[in-house]
Coordinates of C-alpha atoms and ligand atoms in Angstrom, one line a residue:
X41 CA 16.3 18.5 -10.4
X42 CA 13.2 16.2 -10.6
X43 CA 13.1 12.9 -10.5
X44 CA 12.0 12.1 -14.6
X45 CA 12.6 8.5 -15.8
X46 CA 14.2 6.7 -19.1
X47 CA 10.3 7.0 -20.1
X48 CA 9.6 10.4 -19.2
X49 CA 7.7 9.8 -16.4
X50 CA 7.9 12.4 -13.5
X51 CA 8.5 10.5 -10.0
X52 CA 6.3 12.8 -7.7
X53 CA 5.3 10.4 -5.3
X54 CA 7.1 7.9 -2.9
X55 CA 5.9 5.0 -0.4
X56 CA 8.4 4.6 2.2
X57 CA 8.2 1.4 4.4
X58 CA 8.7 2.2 7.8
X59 CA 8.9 -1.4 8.8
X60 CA 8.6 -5.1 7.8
X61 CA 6.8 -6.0 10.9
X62 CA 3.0 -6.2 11.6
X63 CA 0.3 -7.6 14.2
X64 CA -1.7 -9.5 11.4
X65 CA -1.0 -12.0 9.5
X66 CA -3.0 -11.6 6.5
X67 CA -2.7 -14.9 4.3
X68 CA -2.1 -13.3 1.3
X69 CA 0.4 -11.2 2.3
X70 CA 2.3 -12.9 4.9
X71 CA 3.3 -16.4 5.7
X72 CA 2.2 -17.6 9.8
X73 CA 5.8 -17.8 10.5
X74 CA 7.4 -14.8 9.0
X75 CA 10.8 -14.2 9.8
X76 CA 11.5 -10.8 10.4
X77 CA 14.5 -8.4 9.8
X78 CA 16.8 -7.8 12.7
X79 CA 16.0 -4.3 14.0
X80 CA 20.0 -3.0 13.4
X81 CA 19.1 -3.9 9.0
X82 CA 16.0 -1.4 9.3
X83 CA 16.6 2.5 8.8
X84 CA 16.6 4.4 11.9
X85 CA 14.0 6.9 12.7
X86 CA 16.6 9.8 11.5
X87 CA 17.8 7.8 8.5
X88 CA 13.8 7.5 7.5
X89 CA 13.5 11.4 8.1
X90 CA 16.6 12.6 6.0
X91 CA 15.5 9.7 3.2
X92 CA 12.2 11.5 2.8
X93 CA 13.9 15.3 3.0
X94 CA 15.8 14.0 0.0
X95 CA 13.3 12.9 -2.1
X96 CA 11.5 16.4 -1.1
X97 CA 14.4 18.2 -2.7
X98 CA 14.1 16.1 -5.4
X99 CA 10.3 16.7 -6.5
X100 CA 8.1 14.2 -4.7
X101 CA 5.1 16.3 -3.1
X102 CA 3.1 13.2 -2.2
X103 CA 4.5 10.9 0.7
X104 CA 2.6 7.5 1.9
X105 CA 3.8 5.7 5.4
X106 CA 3.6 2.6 5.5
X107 CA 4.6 -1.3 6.3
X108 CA 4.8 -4.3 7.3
X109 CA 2.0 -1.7 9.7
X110 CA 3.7 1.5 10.5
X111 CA 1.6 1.7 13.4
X112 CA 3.4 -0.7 15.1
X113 CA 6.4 0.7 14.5
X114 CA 7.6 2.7 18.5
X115 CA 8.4 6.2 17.8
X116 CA 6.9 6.3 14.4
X117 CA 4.5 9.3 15.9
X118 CA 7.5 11.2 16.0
X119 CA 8.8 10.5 12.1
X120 CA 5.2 12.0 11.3
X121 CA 5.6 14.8 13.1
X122 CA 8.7 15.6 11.5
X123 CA 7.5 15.3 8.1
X124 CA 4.6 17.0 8.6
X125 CA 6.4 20.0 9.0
X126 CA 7.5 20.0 5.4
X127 CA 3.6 20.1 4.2
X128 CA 3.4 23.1 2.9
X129 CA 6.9 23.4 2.1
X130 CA 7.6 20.9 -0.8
X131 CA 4.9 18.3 0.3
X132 CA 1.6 18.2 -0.4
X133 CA 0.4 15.5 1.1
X134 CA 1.4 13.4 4.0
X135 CA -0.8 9.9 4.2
X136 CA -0.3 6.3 5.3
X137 CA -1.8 3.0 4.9
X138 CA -2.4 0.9 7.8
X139 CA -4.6 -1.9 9.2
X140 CA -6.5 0.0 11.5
X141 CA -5.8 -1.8 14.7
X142 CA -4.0 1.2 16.2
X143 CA -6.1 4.4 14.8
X144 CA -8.0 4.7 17.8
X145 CA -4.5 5.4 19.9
X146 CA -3.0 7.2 17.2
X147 CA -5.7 9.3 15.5
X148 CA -5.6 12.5 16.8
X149 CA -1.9 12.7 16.8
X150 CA -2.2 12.1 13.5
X151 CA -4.2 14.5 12.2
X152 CA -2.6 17.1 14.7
X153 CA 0.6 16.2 12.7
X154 CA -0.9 17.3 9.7
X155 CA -1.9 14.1 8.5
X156 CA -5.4 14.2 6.4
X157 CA -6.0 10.6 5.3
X158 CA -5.7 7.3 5.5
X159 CA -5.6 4.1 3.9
X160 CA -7.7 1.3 6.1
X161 CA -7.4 -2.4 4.8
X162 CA -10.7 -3.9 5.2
X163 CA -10.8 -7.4 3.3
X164 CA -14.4 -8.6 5.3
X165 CA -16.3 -7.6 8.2
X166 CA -17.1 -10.8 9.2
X167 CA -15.5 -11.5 12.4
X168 CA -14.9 -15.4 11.8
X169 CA -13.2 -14.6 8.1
X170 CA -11.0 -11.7 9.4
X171 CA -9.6 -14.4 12.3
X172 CA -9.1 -16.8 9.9
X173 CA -7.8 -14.7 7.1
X174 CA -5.5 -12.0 9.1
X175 CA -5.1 -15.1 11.8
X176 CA -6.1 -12.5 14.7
X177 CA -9.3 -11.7 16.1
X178 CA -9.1 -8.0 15.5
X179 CA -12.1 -6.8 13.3
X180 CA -13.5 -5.0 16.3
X181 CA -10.2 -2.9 17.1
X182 CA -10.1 -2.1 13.2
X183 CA -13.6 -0.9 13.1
X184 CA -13.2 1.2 16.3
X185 CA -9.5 2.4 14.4
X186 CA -12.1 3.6 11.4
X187 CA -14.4 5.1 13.9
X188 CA -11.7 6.8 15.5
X189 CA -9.9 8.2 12.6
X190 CA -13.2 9.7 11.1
X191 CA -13.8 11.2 14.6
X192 CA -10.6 13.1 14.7
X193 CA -11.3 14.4 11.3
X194 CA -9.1 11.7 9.0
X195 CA -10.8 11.2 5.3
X196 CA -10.6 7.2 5.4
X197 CA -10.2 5.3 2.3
X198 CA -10.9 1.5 2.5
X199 CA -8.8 -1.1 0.5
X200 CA -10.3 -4.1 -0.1
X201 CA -8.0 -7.2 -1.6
X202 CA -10.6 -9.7 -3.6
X203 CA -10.0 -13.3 -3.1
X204 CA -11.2 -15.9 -4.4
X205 CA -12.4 -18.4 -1.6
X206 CA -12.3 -15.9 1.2
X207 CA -14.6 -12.6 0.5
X208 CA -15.7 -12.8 -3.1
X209 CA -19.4 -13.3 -1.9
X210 CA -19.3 -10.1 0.6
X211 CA -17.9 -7.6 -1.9
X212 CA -21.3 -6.5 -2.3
X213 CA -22.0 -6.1 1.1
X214 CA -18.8 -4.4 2.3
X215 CA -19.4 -1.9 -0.6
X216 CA -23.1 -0.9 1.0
X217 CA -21.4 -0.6 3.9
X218 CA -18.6 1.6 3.1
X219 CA -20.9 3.7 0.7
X220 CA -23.7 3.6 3.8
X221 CA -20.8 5.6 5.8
X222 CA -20.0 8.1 3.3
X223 CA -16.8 5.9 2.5
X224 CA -15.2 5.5 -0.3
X225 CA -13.5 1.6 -1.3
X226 CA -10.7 0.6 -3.8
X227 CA -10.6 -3.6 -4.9
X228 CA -7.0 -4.9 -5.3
X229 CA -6.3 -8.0 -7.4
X230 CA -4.4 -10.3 -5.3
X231 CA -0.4 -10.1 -7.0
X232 CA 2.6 -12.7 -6.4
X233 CA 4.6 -11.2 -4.1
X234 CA 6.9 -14.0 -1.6
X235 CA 5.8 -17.4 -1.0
X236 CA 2.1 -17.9 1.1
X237 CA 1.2 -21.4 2.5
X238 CA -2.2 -20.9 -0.4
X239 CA -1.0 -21.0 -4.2
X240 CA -2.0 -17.7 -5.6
X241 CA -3.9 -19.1 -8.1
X242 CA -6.1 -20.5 -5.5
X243 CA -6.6 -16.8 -4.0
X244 CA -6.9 -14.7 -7.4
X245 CA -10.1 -13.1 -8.2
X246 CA -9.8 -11.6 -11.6
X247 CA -11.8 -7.9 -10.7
X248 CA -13.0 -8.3 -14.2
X249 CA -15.3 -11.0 -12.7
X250 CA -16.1 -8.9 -9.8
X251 CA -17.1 -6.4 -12.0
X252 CA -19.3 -8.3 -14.1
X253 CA -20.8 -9.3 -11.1
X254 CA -21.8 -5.9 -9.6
X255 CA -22.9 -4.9 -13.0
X256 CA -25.6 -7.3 -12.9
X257 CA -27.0 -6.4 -9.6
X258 CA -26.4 -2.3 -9.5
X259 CA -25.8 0.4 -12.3
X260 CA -22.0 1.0 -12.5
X261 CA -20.6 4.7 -14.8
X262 CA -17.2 4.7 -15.6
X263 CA -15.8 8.2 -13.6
X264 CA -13.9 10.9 -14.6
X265 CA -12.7 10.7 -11.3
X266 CA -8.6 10.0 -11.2
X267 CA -5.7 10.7 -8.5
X268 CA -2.5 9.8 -10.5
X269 CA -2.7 6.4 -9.3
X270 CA -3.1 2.9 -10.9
X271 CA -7.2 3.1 -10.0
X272 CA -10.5 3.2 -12.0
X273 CA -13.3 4.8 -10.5
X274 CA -16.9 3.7 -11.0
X275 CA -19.9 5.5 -9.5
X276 CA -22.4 3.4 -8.6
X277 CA -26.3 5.2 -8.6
X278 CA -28.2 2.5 -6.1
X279 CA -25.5 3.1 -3.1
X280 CA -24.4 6.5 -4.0
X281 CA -20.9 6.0 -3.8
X282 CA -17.5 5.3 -5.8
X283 CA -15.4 2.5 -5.8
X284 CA -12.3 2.1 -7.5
X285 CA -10.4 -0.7 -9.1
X286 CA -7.4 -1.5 -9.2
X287 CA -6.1 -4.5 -11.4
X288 CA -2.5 -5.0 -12.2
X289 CA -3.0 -8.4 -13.4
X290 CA -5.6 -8.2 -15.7
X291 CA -4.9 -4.8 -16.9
X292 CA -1.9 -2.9 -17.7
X293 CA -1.5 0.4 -15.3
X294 CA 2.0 1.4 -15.4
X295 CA 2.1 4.1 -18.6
X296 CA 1.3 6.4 -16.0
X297 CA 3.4 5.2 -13.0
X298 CA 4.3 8.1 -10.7
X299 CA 5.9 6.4 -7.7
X300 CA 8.5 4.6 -6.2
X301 CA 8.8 2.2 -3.0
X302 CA 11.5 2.3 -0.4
X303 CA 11.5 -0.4 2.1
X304 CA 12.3 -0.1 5.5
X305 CA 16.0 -1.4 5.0
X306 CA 16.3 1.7 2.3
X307 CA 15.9 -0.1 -0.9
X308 CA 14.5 1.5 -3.3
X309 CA 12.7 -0.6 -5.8
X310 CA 11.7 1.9 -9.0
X311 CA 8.7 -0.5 -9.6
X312 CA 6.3 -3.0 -7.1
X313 CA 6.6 -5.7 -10.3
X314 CA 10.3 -5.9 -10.3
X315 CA 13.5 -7.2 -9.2
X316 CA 15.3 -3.4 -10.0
X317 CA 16.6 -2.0 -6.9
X318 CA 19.0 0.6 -5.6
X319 CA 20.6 0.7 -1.7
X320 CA 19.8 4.1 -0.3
X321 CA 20.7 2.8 2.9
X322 CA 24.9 2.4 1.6
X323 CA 23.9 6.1 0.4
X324 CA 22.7 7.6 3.3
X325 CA 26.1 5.3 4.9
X326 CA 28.2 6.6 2.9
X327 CA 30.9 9.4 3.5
X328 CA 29.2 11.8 1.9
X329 CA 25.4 11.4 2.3
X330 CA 24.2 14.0 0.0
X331 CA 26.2 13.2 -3.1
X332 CA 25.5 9.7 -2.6
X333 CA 21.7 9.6 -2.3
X334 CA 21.3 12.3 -5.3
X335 CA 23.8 9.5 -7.6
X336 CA 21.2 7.1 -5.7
X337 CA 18.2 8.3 -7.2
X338 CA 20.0 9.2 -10.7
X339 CA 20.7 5.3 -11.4
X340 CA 16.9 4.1 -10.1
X341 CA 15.6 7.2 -12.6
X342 CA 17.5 4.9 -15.3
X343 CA 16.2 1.4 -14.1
X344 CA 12.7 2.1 -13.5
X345 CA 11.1 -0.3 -15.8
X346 CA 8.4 0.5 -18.5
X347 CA 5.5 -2.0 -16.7
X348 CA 5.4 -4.8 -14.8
X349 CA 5.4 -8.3 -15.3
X350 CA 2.8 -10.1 -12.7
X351 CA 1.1 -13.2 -14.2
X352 CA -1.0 -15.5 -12.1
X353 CA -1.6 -18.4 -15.1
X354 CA -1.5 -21.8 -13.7
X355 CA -1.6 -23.3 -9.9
X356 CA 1.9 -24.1 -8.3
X357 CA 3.7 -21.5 -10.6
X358 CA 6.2 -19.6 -8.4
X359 CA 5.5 -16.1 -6.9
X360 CA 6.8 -13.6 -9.4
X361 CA 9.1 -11.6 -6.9
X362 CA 10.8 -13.3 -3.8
X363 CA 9.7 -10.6 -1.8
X364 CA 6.6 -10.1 0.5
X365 CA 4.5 -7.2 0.1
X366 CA 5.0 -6.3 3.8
X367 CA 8.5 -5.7 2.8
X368 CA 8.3 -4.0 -0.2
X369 CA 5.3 -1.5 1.4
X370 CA 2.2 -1.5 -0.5
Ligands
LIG566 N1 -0.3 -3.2 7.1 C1 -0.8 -2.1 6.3 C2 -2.1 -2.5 5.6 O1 -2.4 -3.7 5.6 O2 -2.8 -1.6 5.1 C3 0.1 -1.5 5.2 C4 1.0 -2.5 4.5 S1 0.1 -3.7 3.4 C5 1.4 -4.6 2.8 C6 -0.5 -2.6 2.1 C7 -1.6 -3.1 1.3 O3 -1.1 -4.2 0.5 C8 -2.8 -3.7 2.0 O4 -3.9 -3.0 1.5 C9 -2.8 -5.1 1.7 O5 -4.1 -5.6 1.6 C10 -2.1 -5.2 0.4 N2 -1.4 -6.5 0.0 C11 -0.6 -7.2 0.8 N3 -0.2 -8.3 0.1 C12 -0.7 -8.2 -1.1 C13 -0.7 -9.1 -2.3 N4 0.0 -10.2 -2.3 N5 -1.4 -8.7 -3.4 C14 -2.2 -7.5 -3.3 N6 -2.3 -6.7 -2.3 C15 -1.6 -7.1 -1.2
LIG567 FE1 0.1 -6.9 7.9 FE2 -0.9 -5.3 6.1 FE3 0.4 -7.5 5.4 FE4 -2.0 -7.7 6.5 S1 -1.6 -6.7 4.5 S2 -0.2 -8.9 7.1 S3 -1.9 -6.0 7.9 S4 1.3 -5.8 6.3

C-alpha cells in the first residue's frame, strides 16, 4: 500500500539523514559548539539501507541523502551503492544534498552509483563571508566539489539560504554566476530550527524583499516550471536562467507536501515544521522488523500535519522546534 495521509496527500518522497555531523559550521544552521550524537544512537549503515527498502515497498520513488553532510559520513559510498541498485526498480531518483567540500573525492563514485544530481549549498562566494559564516575556510574546496561534480556528469543544483546581514547584497551576483555556468539556484528563507548564538530575527530575509529587489534591476516571469516541491520558479530574460524560491515563512507551501524526513537516529518527523514524530529506529529493533516498520509508517500517515507553523515575528522569540536542521536533514 502507499503511503496517503489524513489529507490525502500521497507520500512519494523521503529525505533520510544519514548523520547529524558536519565539517561546517554554518551559523544559521548550527551552533560553534554543537554537541553531537554518540555514534551507537545513529542507524547503522544496514539499518539506513533496509529503512529506505521499506519506504520503497511502500511507494516513495524519490530518495534525497543527506545530513548533518552525508559526505562525511565513512562508508556512506557504500549505502549509495546499495540504493542505487533499486533505481529502476521502485526508485526513480537517487539524490543528495551536501556542502560540496567532498564532491571532488566522491563524484565519480557517485554518479557510477547511479546518482544523477545534487544539491550544493552555496550561501556566498566570497571567501572572507563563507569563513566567517560556515566558520571554515573552505569556499575553494566547495567550488572545486561543484567543478568536480559537473565533470563527472552530476546536474548541480545550488541552494542559496538569504540572510539578512550576511549575503543579501551578493544575491545578485551569485545568481550571474550560477546562471553564467549553466546553473540553476533555489533562495531559502532562513526557518527557526534549534537555538544559534544570532536571533533569527536578526538573520531573516523575507524573499519577498529579495524579490522586489531583483525585479527592479532584471525582468523576472513567473514559470510553469514545478518538481513537486515547495519551490517557485522564475525565469529571468537578462541572465538566461531560473531561480527558484522557496519561502515557508512568508508563504504557505504545504497543500502539496509530498515528503517526509527521517533523521539519522530513525525518527521520522511527517513534517520539517513540527514536533510529530514516530521511532523507526524501535521498529527496525523490534522482534519483528517488518510488521513493525509498516505499523510505523501507518501512525506518521495519521500525524502528518496539514502545514507548518514557522513564524519569525519579533527578536529574542524562541526557535520554533528544539531541533537543528542538521538533525532533522534539510
Ligand atoms: N550539509 C548539507 C548542506 O549544507 O547542503 C546538507 C544538510 S543542510 C542541513 C541542508 C540545507 O538546509 C542546506 O541547504 C542549508 O543551507 C539549509 N539550512 C540549514 N539550516 C537552515 C535553517 N535554519 N533555515 C533554512 N535553511 C537551513
Ligand atoms: Fe553543515 Fe549543511 Fe548545516 Fe552548513 S547547513 S552546518 S554544511 S549541515
Amino acid at each position: 500500500m502507499t503511503l496517503v495521509d489524513q489529507f490525502q496527500r500521497r507520500i512519494s518522497y523521503l529525505r533520510l539523514s544519514v548523520t547529524d555531523r558536519c565539517d561546517l559550521r554554518c551559523a544559521y544552521c548550527m551552533p560553534e559548539r554543537q554537541t553531537f550524537l554518540p555514534r551507537s544512537e545513529v542507524l547503522s549503515l544496514e539499518e539506513l539501507h533496509r529503512l529506505a527498502l521499506g519506504f520503497i515497498a511502500r511507494g516513495v520513488t524519490k530518495l534525497r541523502l543527506t545530513g548533518g553532510e552525508p559526505l562525511v559520513r565513512r562508508d556512506m559510498i557504500e549505502l549509495v551503492r546499495a540504493l542505487g541498485r533499486k533505481l529502476g526498480d521502485g526508485l526513480d531518483e537517487l539524490t543528495l544534498t551536501t556542502n560540496g567540500t567532498r564532491l571532488t573525492e566522491f563524484a565519480v563514485d557517485l554518479f557510477a552509483a547511479g546518482v544523477r544530481r545534487v544539491n550544493v549549498s552555496l550561501d556566498t562566494l566570497d571567501r572572507a563571508t563563507f569563513a566567517r559564516l560556515a566558520r571554515r575556510d573552505s569556499l575553494p574546496q566547495v567550488l572545486e566539489g561543484i567543478a568536480a561534480a559537473r565533470a563527472a556528469g552530476l546536474k548541480v543544483k545550488l541552494n542559496t539560504v538569504a540572510l539578512k546581514d550576511t549575503n543579501a547584497a551578493e544575491i545578485p551576483a551569485l545568481i550571474e554566476w550560477a546562471h553564467g555556468q549553466g546553473l540553476e539556484l533555489t533562495l531559502i528563507e532562513v526557518m527557526p530550527l534549534g537555538e544559534v548564538e544570532e536571533d533569527r530575527f536578526d538573520q531573516h530575509l523575507p524573499l519577498s524583499a529579495v524579490r522586489a529587489a531583483l525585479e527592479a534591476r532584471w525582468t523576472l516571469t513567473p514559470s510553469e516550471h514545478r518538481t513537486g516541491g515547495p519551490a517557485r520558479y522564475f525565469d529571468i530574460a537578462e541572465t538566461g536562467g531560473r531561480i527558484g524560491l522557496i519561502t515557508p515563512l512568508t508563504n504557505n507551501f504545504c497543500e502539496g507536501c509530498n515528503r517526509v524526513r527521517v533523521t539519522a537516529t530513525g525518527q521520522l518527523y511527517p513534517c520539517l515544521g513540527g514536533g510529530e514524530r514516530v521511532d523507526l529506529r524501535a521498529a527496525l529493533r523490534s522482534a519483528d522488523p517488518a510488521a513493525a516498520l509498516a505499523e510505523a509508517l501507518d501512525v506518521a500517515m495519521k500525524i502528518k500535519p496539514l502545514r507548518h507553523h514557522f513564524r519569525i515575528d519579533a527578536r529574542g522569540e524562541a526557535p520554533a522546534l528544539p531541533r537543528h536542521m542538521s538533525m532533522t536533514g534539510g
